[in-house]
Coordinates of C-alpha atoms in Angstrom, one line a residue:
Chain A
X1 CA 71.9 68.4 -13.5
X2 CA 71.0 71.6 -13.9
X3 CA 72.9 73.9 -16.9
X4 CA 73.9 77.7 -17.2
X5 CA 75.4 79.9 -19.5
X6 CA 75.7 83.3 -18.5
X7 CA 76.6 86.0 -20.9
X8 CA 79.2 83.6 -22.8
X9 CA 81.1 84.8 -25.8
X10 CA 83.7 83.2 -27.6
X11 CA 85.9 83.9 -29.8
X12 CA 88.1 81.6 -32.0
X13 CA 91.8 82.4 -31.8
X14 CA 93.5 85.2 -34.9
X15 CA 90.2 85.9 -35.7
X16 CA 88.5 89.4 -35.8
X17 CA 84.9 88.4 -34.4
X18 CA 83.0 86.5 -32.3
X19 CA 82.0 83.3 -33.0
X20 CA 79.3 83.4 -30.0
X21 CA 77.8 86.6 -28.8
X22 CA 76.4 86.7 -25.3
X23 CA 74.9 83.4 -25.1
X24 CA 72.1 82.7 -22.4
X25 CA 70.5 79.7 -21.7
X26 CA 69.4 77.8 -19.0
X27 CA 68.3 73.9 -18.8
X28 CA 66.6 72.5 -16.0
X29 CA 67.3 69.1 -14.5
X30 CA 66.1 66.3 -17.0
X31 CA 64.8 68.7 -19.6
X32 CA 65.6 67.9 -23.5
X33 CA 66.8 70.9 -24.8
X34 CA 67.6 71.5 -28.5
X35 CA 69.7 74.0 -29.8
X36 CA 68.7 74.9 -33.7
X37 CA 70.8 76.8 -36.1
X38 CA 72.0 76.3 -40.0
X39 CA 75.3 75.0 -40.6
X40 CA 77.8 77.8 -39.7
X41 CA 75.8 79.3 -37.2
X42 CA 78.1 78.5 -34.3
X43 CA 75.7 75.2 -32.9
X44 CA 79.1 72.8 -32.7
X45 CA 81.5 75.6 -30.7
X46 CA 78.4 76.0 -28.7
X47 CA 78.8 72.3 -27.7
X48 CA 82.0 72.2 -27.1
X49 CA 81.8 74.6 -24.8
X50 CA 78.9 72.6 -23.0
X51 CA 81.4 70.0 -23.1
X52 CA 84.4 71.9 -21.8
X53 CA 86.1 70.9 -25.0
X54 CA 86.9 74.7 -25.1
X55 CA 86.4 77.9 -22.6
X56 CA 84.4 80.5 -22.9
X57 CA 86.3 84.0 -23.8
X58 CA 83.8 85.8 -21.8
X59 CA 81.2 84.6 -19.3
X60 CA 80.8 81.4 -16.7
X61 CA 79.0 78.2 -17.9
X62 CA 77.9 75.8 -15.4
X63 CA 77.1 72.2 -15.2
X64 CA 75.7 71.2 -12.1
X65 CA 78.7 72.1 -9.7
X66 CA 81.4 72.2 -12.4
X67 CA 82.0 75.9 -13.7
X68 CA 83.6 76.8 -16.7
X69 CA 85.0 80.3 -17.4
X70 CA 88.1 81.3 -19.0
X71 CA 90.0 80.7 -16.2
X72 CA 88.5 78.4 -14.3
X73 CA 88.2 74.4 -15.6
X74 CA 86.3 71.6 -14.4
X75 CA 88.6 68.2 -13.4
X76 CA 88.2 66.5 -16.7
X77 CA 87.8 63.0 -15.7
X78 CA 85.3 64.3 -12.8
X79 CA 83.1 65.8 -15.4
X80 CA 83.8 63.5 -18.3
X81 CA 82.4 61.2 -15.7
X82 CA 78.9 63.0 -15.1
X83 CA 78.5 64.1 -18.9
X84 CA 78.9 62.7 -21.9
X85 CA 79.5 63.5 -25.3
X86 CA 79.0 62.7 -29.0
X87 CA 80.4 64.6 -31.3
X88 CA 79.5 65.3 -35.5
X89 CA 82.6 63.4 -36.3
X90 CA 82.0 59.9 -34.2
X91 CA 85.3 57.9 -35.7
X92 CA 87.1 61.0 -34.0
X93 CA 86.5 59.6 -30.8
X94 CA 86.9 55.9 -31.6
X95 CA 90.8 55.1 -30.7
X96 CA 90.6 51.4 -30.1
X97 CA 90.2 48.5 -32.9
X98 CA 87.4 46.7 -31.9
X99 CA 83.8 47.6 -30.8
X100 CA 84.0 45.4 -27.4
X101 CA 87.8 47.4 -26.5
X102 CA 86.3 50.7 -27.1
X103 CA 83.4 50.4 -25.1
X104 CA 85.7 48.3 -22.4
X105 CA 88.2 51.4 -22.1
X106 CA 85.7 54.0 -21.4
X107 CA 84.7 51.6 -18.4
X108 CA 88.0 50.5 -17.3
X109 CA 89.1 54.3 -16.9
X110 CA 85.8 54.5 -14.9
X111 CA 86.7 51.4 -13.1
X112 CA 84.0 49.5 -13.5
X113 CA 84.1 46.2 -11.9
X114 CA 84.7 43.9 -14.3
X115 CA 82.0 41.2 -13.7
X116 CA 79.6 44.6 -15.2
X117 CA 81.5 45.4 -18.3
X118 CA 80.2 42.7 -20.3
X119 CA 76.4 43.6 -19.1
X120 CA 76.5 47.2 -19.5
X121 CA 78.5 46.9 -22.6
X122 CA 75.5 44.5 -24.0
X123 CA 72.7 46.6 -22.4
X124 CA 74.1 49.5 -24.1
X125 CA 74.4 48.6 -28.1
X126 CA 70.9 47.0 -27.2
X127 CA 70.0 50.3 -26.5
X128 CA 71.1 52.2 -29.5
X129 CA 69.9 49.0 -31.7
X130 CA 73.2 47.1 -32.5
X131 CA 73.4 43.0 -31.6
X132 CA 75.6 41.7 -29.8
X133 CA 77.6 40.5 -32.8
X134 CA 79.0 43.6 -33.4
X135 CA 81.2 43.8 -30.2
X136 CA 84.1 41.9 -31.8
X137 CA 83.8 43.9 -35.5
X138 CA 86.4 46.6 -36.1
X139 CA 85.1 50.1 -35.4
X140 CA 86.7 51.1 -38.8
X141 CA 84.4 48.7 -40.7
X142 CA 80.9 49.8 -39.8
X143 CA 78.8 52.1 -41.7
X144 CA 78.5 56.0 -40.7
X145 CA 75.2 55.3 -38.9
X146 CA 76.6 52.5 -37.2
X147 CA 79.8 54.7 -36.2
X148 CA 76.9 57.2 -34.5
X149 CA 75.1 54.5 -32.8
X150 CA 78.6 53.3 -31.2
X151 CA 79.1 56.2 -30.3
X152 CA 76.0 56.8 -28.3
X153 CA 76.5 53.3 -26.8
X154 CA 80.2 54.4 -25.8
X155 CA 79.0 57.2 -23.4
X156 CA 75.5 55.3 -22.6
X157 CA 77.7 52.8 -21.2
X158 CA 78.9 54.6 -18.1
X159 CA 75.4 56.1 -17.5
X160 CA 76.6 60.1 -17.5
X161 CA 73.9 62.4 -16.1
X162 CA 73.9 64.8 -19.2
X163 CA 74.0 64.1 -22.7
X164 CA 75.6 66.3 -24.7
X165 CA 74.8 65.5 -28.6
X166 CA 76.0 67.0 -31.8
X167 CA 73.7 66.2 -34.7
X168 CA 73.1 62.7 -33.8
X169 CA 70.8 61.8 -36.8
X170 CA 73.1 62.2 -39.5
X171 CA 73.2 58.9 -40.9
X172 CA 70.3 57.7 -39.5
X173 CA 66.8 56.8 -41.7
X174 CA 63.8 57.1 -40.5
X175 CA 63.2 53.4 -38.3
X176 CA 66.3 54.6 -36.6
X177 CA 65.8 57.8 -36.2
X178 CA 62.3 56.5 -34.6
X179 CA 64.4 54.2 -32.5
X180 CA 66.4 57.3 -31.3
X181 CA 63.3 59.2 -30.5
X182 CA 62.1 56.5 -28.1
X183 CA 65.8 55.7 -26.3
X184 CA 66.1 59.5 -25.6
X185 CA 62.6 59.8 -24.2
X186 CA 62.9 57.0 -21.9
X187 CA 66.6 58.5 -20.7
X188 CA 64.5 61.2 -19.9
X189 CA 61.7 59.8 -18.3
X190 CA 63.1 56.9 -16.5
X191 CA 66.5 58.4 -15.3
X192 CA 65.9 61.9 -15.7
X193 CA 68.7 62.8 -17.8
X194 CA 69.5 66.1 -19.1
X195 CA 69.7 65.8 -22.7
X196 CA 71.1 68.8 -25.5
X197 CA 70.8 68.2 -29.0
X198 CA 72.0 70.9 -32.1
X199 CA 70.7 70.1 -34.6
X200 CA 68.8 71.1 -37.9
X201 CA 66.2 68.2 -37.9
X202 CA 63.5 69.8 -37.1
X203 CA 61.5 66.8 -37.9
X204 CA 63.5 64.8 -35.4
X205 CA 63.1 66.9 -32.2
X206 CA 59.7 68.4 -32.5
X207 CA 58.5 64.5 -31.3
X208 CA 60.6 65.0 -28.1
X209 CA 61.9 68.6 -26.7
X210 CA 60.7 70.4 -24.2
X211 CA 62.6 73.5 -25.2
X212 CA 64.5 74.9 -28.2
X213 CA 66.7 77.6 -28.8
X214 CA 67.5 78.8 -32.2
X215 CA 71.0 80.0 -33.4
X216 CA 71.9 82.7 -35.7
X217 CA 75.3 83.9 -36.3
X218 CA 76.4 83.0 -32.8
X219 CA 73.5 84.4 -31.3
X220 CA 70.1 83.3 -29.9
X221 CA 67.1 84.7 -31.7
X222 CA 64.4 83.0 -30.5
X223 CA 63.6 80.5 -27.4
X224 CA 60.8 79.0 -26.3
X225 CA 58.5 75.5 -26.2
X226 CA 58.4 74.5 -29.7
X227 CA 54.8 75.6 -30.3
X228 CA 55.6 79.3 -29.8
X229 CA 59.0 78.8 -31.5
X230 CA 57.4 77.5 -34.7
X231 CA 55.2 79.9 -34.8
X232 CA 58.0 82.1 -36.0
X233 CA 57.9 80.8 -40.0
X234 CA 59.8 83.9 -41.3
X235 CA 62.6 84.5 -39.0
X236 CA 63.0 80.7 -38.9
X237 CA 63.3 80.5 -42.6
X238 CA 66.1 83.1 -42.1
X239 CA 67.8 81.1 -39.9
X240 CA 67.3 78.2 -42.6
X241 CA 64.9 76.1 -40.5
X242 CA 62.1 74.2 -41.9
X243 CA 58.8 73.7 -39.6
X244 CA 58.0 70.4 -39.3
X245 CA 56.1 69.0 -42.2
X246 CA 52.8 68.5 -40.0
X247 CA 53.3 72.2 -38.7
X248 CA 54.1 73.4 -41.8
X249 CA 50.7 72.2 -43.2
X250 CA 48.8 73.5 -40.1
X251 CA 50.5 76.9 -41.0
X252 CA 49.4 76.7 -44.4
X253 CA 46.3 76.1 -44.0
X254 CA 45.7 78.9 -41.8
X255 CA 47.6 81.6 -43.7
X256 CA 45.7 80.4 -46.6
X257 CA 42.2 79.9 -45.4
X258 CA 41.8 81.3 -42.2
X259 CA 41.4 78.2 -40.3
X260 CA 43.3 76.8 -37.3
X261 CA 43.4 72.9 -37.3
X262 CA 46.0 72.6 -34.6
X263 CA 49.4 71.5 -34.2
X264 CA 49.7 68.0 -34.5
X265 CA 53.0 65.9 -34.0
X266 CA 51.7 63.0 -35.8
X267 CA 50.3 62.6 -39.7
X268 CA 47.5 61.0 -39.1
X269 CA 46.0 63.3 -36.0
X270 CA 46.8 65.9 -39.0
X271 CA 44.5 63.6 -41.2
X272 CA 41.7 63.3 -38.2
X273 CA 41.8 66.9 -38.2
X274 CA 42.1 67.8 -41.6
X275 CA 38.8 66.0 -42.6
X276 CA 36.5 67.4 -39.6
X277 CA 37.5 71.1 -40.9
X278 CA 36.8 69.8 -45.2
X279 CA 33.6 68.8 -44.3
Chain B
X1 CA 69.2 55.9 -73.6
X2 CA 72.2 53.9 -73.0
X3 CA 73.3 52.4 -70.1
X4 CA 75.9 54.1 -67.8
X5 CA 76.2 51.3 -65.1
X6 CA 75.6 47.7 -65.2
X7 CA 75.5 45.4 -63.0
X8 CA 75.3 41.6 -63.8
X9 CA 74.8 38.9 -61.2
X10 CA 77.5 41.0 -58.7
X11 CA 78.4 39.2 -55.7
X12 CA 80.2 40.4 -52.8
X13 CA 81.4 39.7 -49.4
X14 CA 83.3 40.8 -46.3
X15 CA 85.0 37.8 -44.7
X16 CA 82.0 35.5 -43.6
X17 CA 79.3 38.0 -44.3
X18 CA 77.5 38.2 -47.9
X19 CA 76.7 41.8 -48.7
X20 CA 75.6 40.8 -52.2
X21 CA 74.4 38.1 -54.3
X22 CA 73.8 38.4 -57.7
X23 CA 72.8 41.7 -57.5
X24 CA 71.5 43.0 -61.0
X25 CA 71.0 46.6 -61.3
X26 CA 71.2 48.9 -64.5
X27 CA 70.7 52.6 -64.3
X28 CA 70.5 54.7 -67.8
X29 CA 72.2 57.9 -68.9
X30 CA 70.1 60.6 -67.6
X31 CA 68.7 59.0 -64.8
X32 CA 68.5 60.7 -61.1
X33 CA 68.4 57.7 -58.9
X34 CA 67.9 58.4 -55.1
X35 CA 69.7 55.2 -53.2
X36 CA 67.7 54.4 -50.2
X37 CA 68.5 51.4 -47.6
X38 CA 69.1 50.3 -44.0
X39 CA 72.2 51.0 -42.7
X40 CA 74.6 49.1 -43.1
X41 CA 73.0 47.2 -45.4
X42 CA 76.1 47.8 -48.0
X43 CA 75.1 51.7 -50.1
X44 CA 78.9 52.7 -49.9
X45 CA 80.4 49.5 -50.8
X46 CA 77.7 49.7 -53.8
X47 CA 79.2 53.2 -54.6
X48 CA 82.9 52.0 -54.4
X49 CA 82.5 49.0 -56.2
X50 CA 81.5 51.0 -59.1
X51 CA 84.6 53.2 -59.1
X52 CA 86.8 50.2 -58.1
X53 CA 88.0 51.5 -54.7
X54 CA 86.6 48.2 -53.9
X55 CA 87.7 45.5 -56.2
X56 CA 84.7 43.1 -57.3
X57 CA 84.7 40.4 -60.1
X58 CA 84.5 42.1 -62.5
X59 CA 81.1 42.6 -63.7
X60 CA 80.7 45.9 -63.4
X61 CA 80.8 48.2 -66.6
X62 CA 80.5 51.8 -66.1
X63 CA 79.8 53.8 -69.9
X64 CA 80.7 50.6 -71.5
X65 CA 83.6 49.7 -69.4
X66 CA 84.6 46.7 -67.3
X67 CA 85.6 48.2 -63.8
X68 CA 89.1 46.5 -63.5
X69 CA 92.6 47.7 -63.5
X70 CA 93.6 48.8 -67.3
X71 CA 89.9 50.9 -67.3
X72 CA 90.5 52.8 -63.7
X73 CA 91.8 56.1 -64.7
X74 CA 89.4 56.5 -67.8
X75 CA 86.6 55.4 -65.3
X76 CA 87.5 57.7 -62.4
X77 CA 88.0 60.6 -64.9
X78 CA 83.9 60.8 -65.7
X79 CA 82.9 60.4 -62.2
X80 CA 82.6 62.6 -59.1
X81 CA 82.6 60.6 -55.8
X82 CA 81.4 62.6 -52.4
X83 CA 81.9 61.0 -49.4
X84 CA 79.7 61.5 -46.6
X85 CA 82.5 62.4 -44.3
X86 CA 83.2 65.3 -46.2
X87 CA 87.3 65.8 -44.2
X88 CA 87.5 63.0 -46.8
X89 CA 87.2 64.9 -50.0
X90 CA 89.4 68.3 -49.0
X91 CA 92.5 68.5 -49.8
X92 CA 94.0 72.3 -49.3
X93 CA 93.8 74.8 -46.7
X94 CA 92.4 77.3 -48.4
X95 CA 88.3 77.5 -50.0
X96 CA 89.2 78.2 -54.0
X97 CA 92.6 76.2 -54.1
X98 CA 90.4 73.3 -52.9
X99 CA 87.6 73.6 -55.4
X100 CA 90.4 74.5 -58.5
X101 CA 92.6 71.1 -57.0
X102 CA 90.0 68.9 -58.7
X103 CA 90.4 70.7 -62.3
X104 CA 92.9 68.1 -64.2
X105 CA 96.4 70.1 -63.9
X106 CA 97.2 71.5 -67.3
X107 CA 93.7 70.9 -68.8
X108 CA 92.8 74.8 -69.2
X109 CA 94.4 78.1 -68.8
X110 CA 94.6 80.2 -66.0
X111 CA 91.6 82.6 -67.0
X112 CA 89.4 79.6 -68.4
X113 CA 90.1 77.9 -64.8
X114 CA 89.2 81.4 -63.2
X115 CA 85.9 81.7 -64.9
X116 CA 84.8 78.1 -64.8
X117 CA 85.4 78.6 -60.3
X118 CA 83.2 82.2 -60.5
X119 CA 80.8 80.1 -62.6
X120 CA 80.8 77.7 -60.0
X121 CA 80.6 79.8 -57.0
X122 CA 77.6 81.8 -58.2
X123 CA 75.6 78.1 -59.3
X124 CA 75.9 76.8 -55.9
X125 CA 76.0 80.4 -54.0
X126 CA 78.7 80.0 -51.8
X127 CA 80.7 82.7 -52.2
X128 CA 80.3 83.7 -48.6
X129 CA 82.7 80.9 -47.9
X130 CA 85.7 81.6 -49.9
X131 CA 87.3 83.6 -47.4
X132 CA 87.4 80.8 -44.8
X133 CA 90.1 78.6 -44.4
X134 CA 88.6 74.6 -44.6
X135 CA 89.4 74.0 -41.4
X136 CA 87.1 76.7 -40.1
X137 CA 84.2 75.3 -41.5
X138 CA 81.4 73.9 -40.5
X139 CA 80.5 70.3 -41.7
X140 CA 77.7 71.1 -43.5
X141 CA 79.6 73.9 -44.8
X142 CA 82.7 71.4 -46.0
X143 CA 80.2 69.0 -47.2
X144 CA 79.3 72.3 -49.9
X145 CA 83.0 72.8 -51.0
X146 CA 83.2 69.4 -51.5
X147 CA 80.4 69.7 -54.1
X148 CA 81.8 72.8 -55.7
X149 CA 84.9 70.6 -56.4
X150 CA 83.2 67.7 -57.9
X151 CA 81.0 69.7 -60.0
X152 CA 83.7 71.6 -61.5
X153 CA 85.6 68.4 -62.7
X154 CA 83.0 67.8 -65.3
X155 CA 82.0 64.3 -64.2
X156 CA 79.3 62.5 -66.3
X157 CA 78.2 60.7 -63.7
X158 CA 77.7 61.8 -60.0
X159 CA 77.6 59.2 -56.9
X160 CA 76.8 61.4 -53.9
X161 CA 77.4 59.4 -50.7
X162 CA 75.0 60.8 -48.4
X163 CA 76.9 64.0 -49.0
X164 CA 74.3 66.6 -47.6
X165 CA 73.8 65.1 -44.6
X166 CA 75.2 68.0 -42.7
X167 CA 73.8 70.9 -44.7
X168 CA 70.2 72.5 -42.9
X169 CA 67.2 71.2 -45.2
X170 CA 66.6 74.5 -46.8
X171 CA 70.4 74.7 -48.1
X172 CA 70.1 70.7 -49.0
X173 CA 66.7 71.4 -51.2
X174 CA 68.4 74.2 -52.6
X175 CA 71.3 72.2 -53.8
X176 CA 69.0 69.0 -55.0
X177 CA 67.2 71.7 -57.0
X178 CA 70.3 72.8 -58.8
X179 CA 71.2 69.3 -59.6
X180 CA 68.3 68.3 -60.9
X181 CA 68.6 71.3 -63.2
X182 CA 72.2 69.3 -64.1
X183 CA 70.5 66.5 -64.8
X184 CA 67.9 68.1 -67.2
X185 CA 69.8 70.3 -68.9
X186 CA 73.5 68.6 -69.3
X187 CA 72.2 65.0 -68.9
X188 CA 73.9 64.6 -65.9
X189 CA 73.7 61.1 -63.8
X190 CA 72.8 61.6 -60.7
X191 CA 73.0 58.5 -57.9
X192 CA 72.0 59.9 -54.8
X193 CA 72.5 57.9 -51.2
X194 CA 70.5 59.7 -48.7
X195 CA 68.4 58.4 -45.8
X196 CA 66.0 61.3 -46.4
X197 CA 63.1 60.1 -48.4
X198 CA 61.5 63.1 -48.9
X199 CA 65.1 63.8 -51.1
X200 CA 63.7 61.1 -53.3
X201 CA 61.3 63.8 -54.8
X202 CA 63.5 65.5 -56.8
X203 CA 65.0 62.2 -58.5
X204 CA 62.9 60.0 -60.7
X205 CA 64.0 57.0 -59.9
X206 CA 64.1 55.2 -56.8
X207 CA 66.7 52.3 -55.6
X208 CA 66.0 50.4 -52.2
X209 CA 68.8 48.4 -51.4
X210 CA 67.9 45.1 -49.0
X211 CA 69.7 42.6 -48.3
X212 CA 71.8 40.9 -50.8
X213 CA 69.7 42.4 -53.1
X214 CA 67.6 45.6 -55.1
X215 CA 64.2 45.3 -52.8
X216 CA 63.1 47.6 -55.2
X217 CA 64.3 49.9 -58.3
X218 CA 61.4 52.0 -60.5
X219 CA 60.6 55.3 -61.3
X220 CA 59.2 57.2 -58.4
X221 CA 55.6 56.9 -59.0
X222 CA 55.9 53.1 -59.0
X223 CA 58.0 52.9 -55.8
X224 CA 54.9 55.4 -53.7
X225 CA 52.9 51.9 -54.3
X226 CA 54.9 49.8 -53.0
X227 CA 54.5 51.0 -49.1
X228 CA 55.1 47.7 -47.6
X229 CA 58.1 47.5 -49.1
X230 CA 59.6 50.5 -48.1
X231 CA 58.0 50.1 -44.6
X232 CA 60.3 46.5 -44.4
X233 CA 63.2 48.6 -44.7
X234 CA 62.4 51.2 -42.1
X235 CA 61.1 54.2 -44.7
X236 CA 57.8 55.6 -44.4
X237 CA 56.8 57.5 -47.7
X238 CA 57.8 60.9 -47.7
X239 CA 54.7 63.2 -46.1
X240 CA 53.2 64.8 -49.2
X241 CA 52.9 61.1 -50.4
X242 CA 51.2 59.6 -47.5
X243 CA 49.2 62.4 -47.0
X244 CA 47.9 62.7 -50.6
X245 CA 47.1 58.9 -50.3
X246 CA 45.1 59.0 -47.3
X247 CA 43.4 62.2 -48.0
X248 CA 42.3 59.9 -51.4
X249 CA 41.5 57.2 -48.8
X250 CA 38.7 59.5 -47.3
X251 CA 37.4 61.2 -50.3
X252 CA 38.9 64.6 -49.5
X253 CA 41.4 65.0 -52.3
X254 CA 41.1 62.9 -55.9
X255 CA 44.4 63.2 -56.5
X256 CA 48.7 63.1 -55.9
X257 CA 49.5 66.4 -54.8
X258 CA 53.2 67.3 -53.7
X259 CA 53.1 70.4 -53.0
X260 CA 51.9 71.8 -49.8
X261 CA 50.1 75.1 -50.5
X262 CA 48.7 73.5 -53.9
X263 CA 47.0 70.8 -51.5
X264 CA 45.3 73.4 -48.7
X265 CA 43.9 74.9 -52.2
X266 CA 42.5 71.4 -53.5
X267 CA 40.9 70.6 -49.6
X268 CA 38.9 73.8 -49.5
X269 CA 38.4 74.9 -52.8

């Protein structure tokens, strides 16, 4: 599915200024797209609008053949259907008791046949690396990173065309994180899914986005593939956003010394590359 | 130093799972511990069964007391506990009522309680906030507040549940750095759960919780040679470390260096 904002501004209710200034973006079919910003810099209503959680004050959005404007709203089940979403707060969304019943109901309201909800609910907290034991634990009982990883299985589960995903690291170390990386590159490459991640990690999504806006004060300041966008070291340290440690180091070296090893996504190309240039 | 928590031969479980079994772990006054494990693996129940939010058999002491019923309040009144889901440590609607609800009611005067918020506000820089409501902000925003408060109560001992995990990682490093100043200057004890290793550089000790048990609890420079270790429990050494060690590997560098213009300077000197 293919994503547009045009000129979308919102504004939160009582309050004096915008929350989102004249947003434009657009996200092709099965791209991973992640949308940078500090905390406060309007990422999350961003989302939300993506999600049709709210409407724009100004300006259409679309989704594929849904449009959201202020007056116009998508049928929510129809489009809760084709996209789905995790949000910062995952026990938010969690309203039954056990792991099996909340992944059951999001099927059910689908209506799945029932001979596939026990599959697809196994297949999907394989997926997000959680066994098969933990379908009959209480949701309240799990750790935070074990809330986010149910709550990636919970949409995974009826296979939505777009994923829409707020901060879904938090809570994560590192092996998981890694885990993430991979599931969200084979969502892409296998089924083509259109994927949108805010986030502040920069870490995290340098390994898999194709594109990257970054957020300031509810406005874009800077787009592009993540090469040219992390070329921008001051305006991103204005915007509170660290390169990427093997970037970073790349940087470094060249505002230091004058010499451009590369960009490398991995430490030990770095390494490779950093002895061939000491010697 | 003396020793603000001790843990003797702890066990704990929920229903038919063991989280821990005689888990020994004793940190001293002064220490900045960075808590690192799987998770899951049991770094919140650790955290509330020192305040006793979680009750445990009793072999816990915390500055010299027994966590149990009778020692609770004068416990609770030297520590600061952040949750990681920071709706969980507001309280009012509005930015400064919530930070001045954690100051003891009747403890101070008006103007003392003034000051000792500006004081506040200026250390953590977050005056920019105080005109916000606390439902209009951000998580990582929420998760800052919620640090104001706890600061301000004047705990001795800090246990910091993940509680940047929302925060961008140039405000979170800015924060660690003001806390390690705490903990050098007013001998604050810091233990910090995060699932950022790279956090674990401005602590000096480092906890890695497996299961059932402490995989591993040293000073930093002893946990960076232990690799394998941390590798088991799904951390890779934060990236100055590894790079310093393989660039030793090769010959480039002769030394640890942590800091990342320092290290361009010591390659092509």
């Amino acid at each position: 599915m293919e994503i547009k904002l045009e000129d979308v501004s919102y504004r939160y209710h009582g309050e004096k200024k915008n929350c989102l200034n004249h947003i434009n973006m657009k996200i092709n079919h099965g791209e991973i797209v992640a949308i940078l910003g500090k905390s406060g810099s309007g990422k999350t209503t961003l989302i939300e609008l993506l999600a049709s959680l709210r409407t724009p004050s100004e300006g259409v959005i679309t989704v594929g053949n849904y449009i959201i404007s202020n007056d116009i709203t998508p049928n929510k089940n129809e489009f809760n259907f084709d996209v789905g979403v995790v949000s910062q707060f995952p026990e938010e969304q969690f309203l039954k008791k056990t792991v099996r019943k909340e992944l059951e109901m999001e099927m059910k309201f689908f209506n799945y046949r029932l001979d596939q909800v026990e599959k697809r609910m196994k297949d999907a907290l394989l997926m997000v690396g959680l066994e098969e034991k933990y379908l009959d634990i209480s949701s309240s009982k799990l750790s935070y990173g074990e809330k986010r990883k149910l709550a990636l299985a919970s949409i995974l589960v009826f296979n939505p065309k777009v994923l829409i995903l707020d901060d879904p690291m938090i809570g994560l170390n590192q092996s998981d994180k890694n885990k993430m990386i991979h599931l969200l590159t084979m969502l892409k490459k296998r089924y083509h899914k259109t994927i949108i991640i805010a986030t502040h990690d920069t870490e995290f999504i340098h390994k898999l986005v194709d594109y990257i806006y970054v957020l300031d004060d509810g406005k874009i300041v800077l787009e592009g593939d993540k090469y040219s966008v992390f070329q921008n070291e001051k305006l991103l340290q204005k915007c509170h956003i660290q390169l990427p440690k093997t970037i970073a180091f790349s940087q470094a070296v060249y505002h230091r010394r004058n010499i451009k090893i590369g960009y490398r996504d991995d430490i030990n190309d770095l390494i490779k590359d950093i002895y061939r240039y000491a010697k | 130093m003396e020793n603000i928590i001790e843990l003797s031969n702890v066990n704990y479980q929920i229903k038919n799972t063991i989280l821990f079994k005689n888990l020994n772990w004793i940190i001293k006054k002064g220490s900045f511990v960075t808590l690192l494990g799987k998770s899951g693996v049991g770094k919140t129940t650790l955290l509330k069964l020192m305040t006793g939010e979680i009750k445990s058999d009793n072999k816990i002491k915390i500055n010299g007391l027994y966590v149990k019923e009778e020692n609770l309040f004068s416990i609770r009144s030297k520590i600061g506990f952040v949750y990681e889901n920071p709706e969980q440590n507001l309280i009012a609607d509005n930015v400064k009522d919530d930070i001045l609800y954690s100051i003891p009611k009747g403890k101070y005067t008006y103007k003392k309680m003034e000051e000792m918020f500006q004081e506040i506000i200026k250390f953590l820089e977050i005056d920019h906030l105080l005109d916000k409501s606390t439902s209009q902000l951000s998580g990582g925003e929420k998760q800052l507040v919620a640090i104001a408060g706890i600061l301000l109560r004047g705990a001795k001992l800090l246990l910091l549940d993940n509680s940047f995990s929302m925060l961008d990682t140039v405000t979170k490093n800015k924060i660690l750095k003001k806390l390690k100043f705490l903990n050098r200057n007013q001998k604050l004890t810091i233990i910090y759960v995060t699932n950022d290793i790279e956090d674990s550089l401005y602590g000096n000790y480092i906890a890695l919780l497996g299961e059932q048990k402490m995989s591993f609890f040293g000073k930093n420079n002893q946990a960076f040679k232990e690799e394998e270790l941390f590798l088991k429990e799904g951390f890779e050494l934060p990236f100055m470390i590894q790079l310093s060690t393989k660039l030793k590997y090769y010959n480039v560098v002769t030394k640890q260096i942590i800091d990342i213009n320092k290290m361009v300077d010591e390659i092509w000197k």
